[in-house]
XYZ file of C-alpha atoms in Angstrom:
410
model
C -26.472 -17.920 23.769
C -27.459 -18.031 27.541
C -24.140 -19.467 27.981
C -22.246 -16.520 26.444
C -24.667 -14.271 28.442
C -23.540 -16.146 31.702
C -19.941 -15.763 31.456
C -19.879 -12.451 31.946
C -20.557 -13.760 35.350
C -17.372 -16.305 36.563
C -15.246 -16.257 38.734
C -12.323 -13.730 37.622
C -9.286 -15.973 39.153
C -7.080 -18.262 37.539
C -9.240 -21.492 38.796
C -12.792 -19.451 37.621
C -10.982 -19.666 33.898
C -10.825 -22.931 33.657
C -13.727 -23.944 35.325
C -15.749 -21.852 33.216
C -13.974 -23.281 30.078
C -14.613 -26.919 31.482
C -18.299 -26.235 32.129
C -18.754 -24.041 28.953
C -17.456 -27.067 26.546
C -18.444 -30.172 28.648
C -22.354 -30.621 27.096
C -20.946 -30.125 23.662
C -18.610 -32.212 23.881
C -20.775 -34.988 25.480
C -23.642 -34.007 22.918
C -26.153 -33.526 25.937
C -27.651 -30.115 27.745
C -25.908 -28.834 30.387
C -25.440 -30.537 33.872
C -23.931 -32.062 36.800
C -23.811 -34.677 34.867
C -21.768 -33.246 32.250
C -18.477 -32.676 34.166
C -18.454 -36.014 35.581
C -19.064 -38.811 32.744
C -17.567 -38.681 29.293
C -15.054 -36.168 27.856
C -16.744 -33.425 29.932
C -15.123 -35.595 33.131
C -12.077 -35.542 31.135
C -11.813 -32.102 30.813
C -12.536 -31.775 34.493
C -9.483 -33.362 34.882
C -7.313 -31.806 33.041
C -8.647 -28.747 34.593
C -7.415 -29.771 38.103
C -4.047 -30.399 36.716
C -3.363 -26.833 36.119
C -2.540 -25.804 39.353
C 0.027 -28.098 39.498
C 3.392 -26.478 37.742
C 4.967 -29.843 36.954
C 1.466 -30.832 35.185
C 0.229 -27.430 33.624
C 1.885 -27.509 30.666
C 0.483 -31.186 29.815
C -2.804 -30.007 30.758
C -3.144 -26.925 28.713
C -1.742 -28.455 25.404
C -4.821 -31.081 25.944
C -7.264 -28.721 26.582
C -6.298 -26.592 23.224
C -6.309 -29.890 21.341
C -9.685 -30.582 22.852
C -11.151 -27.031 22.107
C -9.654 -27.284 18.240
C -11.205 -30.658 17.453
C -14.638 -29.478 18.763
C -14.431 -26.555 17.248
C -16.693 -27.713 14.668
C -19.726 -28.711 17.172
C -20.104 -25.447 18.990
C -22.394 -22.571 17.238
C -20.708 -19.294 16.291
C -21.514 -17.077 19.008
C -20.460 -20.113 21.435
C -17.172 -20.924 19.251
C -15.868 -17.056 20.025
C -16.941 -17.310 23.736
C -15.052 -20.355 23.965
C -11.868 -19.661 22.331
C -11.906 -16.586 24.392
C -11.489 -18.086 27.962
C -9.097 -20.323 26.728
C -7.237 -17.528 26.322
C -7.748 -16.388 29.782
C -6.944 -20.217 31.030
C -3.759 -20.285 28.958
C -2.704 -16.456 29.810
C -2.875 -17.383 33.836
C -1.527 -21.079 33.705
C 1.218 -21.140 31.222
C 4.374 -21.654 33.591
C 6.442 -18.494 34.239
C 9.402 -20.209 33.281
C 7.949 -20.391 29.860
C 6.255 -17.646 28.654
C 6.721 -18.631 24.639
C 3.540 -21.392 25.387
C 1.278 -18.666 25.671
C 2.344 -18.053 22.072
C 2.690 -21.667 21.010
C -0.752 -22.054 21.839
C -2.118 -19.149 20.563
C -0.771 -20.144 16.953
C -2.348 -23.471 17.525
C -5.641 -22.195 18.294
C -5.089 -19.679 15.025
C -4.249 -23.327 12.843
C -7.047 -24.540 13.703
C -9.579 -21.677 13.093
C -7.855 -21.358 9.801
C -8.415 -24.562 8.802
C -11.971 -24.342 7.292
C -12.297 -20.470 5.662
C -15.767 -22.020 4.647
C -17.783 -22.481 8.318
C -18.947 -19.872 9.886
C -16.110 -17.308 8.461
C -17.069 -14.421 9.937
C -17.215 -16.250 13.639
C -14.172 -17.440 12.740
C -12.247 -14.092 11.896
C -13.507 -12.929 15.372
C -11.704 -15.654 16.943
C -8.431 -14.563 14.820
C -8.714 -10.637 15.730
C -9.101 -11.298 18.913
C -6.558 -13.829 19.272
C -4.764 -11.071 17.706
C -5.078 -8.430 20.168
C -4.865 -10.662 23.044
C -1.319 -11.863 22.454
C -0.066 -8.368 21.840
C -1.587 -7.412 25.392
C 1.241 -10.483 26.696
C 3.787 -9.165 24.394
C 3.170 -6.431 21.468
C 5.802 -8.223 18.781
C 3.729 -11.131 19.046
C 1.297 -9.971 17.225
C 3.300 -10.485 14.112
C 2.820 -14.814 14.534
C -0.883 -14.496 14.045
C -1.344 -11.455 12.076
C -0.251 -13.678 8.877
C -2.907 -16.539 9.810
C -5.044 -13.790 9.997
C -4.654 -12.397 6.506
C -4.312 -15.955 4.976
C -7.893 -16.598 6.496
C -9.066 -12.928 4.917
C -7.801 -14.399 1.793
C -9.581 -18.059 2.132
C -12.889 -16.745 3.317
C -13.116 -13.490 1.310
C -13.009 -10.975 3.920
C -10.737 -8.005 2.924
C -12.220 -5.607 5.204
C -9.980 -7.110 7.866
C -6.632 -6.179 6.328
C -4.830 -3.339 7.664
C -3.801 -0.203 6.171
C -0.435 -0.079 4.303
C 0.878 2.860 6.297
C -0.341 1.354 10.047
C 1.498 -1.796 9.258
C 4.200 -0.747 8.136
C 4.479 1.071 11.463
C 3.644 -1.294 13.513
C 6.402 -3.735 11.952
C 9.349 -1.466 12.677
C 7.769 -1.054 16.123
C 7.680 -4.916 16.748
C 11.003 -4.997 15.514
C 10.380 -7.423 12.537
C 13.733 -7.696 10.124
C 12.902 -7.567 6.419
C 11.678 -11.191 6.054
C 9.292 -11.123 8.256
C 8.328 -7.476 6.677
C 8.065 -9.194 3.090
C 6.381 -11.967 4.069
C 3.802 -9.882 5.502
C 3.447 -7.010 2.864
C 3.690 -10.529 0.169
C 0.259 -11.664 2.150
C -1.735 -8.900 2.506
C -0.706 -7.420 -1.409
C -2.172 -11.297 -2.410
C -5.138 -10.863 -0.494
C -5.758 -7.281 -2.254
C -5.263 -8.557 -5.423
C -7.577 -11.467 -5.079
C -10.495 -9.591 -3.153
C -10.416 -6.182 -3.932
C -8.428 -5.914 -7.551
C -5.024 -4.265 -8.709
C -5.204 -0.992 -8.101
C -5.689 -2.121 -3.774
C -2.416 -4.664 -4.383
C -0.700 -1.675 -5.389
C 0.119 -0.249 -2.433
C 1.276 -3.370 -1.161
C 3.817 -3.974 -3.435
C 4.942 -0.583 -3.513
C 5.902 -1.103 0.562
C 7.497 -4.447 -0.450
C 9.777 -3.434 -3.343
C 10.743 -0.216 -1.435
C 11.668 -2.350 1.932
C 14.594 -4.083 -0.757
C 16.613 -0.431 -0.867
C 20.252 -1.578 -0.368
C 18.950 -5.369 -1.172
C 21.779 -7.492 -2.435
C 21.145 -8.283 -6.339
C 20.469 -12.409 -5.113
C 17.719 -10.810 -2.571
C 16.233 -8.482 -5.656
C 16.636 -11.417 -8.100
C 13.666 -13.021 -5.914
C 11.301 -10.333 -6.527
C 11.598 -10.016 -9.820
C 7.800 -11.493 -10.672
C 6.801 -8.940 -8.255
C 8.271 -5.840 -9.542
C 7.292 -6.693 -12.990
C 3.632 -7.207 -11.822
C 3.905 -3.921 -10.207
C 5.363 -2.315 -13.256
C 2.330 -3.526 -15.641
C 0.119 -2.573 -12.453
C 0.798 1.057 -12.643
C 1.280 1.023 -16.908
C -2.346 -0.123 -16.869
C -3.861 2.320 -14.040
C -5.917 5.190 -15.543
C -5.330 7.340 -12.188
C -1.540 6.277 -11.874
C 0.526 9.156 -13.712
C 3.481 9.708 -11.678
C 6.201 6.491 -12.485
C 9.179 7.972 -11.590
C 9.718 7.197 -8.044
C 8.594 3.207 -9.460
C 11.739 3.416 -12.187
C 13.889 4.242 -9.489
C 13.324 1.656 -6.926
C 16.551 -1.198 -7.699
C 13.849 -4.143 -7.294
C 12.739 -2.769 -10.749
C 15.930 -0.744 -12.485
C 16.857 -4.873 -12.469
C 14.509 -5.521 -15.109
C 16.471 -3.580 -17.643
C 19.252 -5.847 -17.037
C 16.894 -9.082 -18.017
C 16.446 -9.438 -21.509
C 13.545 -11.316 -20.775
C 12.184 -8.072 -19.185
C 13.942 -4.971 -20.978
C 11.259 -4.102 -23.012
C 9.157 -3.726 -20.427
C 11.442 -1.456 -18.589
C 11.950 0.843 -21.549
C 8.208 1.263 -21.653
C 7.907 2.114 -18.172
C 11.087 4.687 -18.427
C 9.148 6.153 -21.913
C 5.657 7.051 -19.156
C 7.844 8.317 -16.630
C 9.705 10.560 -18.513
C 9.815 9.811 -21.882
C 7.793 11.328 -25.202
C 4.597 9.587 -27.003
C 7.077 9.725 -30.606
C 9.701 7.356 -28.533
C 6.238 5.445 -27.087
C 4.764 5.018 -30.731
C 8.992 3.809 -31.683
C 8.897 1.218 -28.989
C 5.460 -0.169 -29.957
C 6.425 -0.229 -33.689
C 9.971 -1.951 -32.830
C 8.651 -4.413 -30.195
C 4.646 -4.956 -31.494
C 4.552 -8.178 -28.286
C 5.311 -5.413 -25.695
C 2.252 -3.996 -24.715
C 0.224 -7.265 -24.866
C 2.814 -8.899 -23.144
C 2.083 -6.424 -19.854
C -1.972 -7.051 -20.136
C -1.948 -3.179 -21.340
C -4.909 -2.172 -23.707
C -2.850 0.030 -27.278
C -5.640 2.298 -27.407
C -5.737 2.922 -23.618
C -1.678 2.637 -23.116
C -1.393 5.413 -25.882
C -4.085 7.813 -24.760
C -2.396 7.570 -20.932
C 0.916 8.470 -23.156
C -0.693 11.373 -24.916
C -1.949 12.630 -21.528
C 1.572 12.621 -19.979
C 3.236 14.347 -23.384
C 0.929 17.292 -23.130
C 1.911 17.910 -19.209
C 5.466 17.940 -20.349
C 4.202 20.211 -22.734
C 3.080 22.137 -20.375
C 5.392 22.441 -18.025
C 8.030 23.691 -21.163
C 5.192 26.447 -21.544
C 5.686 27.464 -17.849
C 2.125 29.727 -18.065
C 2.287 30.639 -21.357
C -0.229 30.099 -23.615
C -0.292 27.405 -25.841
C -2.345 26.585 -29.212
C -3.835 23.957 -30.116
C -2.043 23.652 -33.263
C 1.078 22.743 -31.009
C -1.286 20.361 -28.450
C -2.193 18.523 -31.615
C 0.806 17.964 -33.337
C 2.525 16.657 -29.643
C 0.513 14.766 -29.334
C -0.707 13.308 -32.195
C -3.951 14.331 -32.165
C -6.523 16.521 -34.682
C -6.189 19.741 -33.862
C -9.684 19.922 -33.536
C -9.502 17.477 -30.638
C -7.229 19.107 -28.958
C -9.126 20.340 -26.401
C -10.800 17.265 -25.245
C -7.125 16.097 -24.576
C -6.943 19.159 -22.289
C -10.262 18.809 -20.873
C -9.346 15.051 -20.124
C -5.940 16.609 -18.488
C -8.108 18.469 -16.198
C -10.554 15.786 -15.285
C -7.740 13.611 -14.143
C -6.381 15.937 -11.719
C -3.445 16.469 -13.838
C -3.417 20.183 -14.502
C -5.717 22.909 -13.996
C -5.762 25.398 -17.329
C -8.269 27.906 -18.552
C -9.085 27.097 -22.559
C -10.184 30.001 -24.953
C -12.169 28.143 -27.553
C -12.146 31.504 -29.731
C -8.651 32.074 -29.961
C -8.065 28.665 -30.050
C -5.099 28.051 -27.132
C -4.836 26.682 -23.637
C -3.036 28.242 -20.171
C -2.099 26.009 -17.941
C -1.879 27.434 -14.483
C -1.146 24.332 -12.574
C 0.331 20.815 -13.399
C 1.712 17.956 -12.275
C 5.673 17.027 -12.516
C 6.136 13.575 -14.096
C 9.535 13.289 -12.141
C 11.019 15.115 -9.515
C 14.617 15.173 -9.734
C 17.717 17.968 -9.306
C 16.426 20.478 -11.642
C 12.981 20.285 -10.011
C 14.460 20.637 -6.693
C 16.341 24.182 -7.943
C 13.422 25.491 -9.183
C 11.479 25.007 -6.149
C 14.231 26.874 -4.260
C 14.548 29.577 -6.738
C 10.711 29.666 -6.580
C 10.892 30.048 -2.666
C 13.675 32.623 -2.532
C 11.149 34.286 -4.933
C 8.523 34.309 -2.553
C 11.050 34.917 0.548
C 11.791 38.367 -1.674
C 8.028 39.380 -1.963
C 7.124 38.786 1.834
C 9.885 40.655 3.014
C 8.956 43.362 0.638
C 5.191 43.288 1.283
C 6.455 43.340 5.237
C 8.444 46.177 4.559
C 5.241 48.332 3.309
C 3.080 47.403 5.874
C 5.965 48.353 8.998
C 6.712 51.336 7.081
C 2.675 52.713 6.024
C 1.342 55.228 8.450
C -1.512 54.018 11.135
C -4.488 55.586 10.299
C -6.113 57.484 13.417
């Protein structure tokens, strides 16, 4: 730890680097403390060498790729704090000798030093992710789009070692790969990673969003390109079937990556369910069910859990037919399938889910729904938003009328 301490210390110039990276590795790497001695007998004296070389442009390249081979098969002998220190000021020693002429090395090495940090997820893993982010943010300093080479290391180590906290969020990288100016393999690739690394740390419902970014990035895909994907739309598909928070599906149906399913007889089925929750009715649900029994178990869904989510998303279409009117629970129950006497908990459920907001009269026995949610959004929605906004353009020109036109009280 004194040694991290020190190099706060060096000399800031291209020679301090490397003599601070020679004199911070030579006693590990000749297994002795720190010395004179160290940078002139064994691999220490070696690296002492190789140190001189750098200044020398027809050398320099030589020289650095030895030094990160050195640093990489070490890696292993220096303590964490040390490792990070380390792989830092090579950094610096690779960033100020890697020939003009050549920038790429910096990068080349860089993905070298990443390979071999990746290499063992088990030691020292959170050491070891330091090394990676800052690796990370480094290289982008030299060039922004390079961050891209080592951000995929990066979330294959989260994966290894069990670190999810170190994944981005969807929306920041998907912004920063249109600003790096990655084409859509590189974008898959990278949404493909970090949605694997979700589902294996932190569950489905984190994966999610993931795959959502991937199978929207295939809009205007050829149907060879979708035909790739189709494992992942279909895992998305049973994804959001089996979410008890996911009610919306519409926006899903329509992406192509998964209107391909229906084309798949392997996969129809699946697609008809997934058309039935985003628009359809719990009578053509309960059809499907009965007509294909393998369906539901053949998406991981739970019957008892798909049909309740079903019932849930018949009674907001219900709703939305009412358009504030009341409605009994005579017509909740028979819907929806349920008792009429449980007809309010399926309301109350409604409301706990964020789906609606209604006030229930338990004497009179009906429901008003002031507020719900629209299980697709399509033309007709869009009218009646604009009918309900000339509406309200009517009232506030009214209601601005009466105020310019009421007398001012003196």
């Amino acid at each position: 730890r004194s040694q991290v301490c020190a190099m706060v210390l060096i000399d800031q110039t291209e020679s301090g680097f490397a003599s601070a990276l020679v004199g911070f590795l030579a006693p590990f790497l000749n297994g002795a403390p720190a010395s004179e001695e160290s940078l002139t007998k064994g691999p220490g004296a070696e690296l002492a060498k190789l140190s001189a070389k750098l200044g020398d442009a027809a050398e320099a390249e030589g020289a650095l790729r030895a030094l990160v081979a050195a640093l990489g098969k070490h890696t292993a002998d220096l303590p964490a704090d040390d490792m990070i220190a380390a792989y830092a000021l090579m950094w610096e020693v690779i960033n100020t000798h890697t020939p003009a002429d050549k920038p790429a090395l910096a990068l080349e090495f860089a993905k070298q030093m990443a390979t071999c940090i990746e290499a063992k997820p088990e030691d020292r893993p959170a050491a070891r992710l330091s090394v990676l982010t800052m690796l990370y943010d480094r290289v982008g300093k030299a060039s922004p789009p390079w961050r891209y080479e080592l951000l995929l290391p990066l979330v294959a180590f989260a994966t290894a070692s069990g670190q999810a906290a170190s994944l981005p969020q969807p929306t920041d990288l998907q912004h920063w790969l249109g600003a790096w100016g990655c084409d859509r393999a590189k974008r898959l690739a990278a949404y493909a990673a970090c949605a694997d690394c979700a589902l294996k740390l932190s569950g489905e419902a984190a994966a999610q969003h993931w795959l959502l970014l991937l199978l929207i990035d295939m809009e205007g895909a050829s149907a060879a390109e979708l035909a790739v994907l189709k494992p992942r739309a279909l895992a998305a598909l049973a994804a959001a079937l089996r979410s008890p928070t996911e009610f919306v599906l519409d926006s899903l149906a329509a992406l192509p990556a998964v209107q391909q399913l229906a084309a798949d007889a392997k996969h129809a089925d699946a697609h008809k369910l997934l058309a039935i929750f985003a628009a359809g009715s719990l009578a053509e649900f309960d059809a499907l069910v009965k007509a294909k029994p393998g369906v539901l178990a053949g998406l991981q869904l739970e019957p008892a859990a798909a049909r309740r989510k079903m019932q849930l998303l018949t009674l907001i279409s219900l709703a939305r037919l009412a358009d504030g009117k009341e409605i009994g629970f005579d017509k909740v129950g028979s819907e929806c399938d349920v008792p009429a006497d449980e007809a309010e908990e399926l309301v109350l459920d409604a409301i706990a889910a964020g789906l609606m907001d209604a006030r229930i009269d338990e004497l009179r026995r009906v429901v008003r729904v002031g507020r719900c949610i629209h299980r697709q959004f399509g033309p007709a929605e869009w009218r009646a938003l604009h009918d309900k906004l000339g509406e309200w353009k009517v009232t506030m020109q009214s209601m601005l009328e009466v105020v310019g036109t009421a007398p001012v009280a003196l």
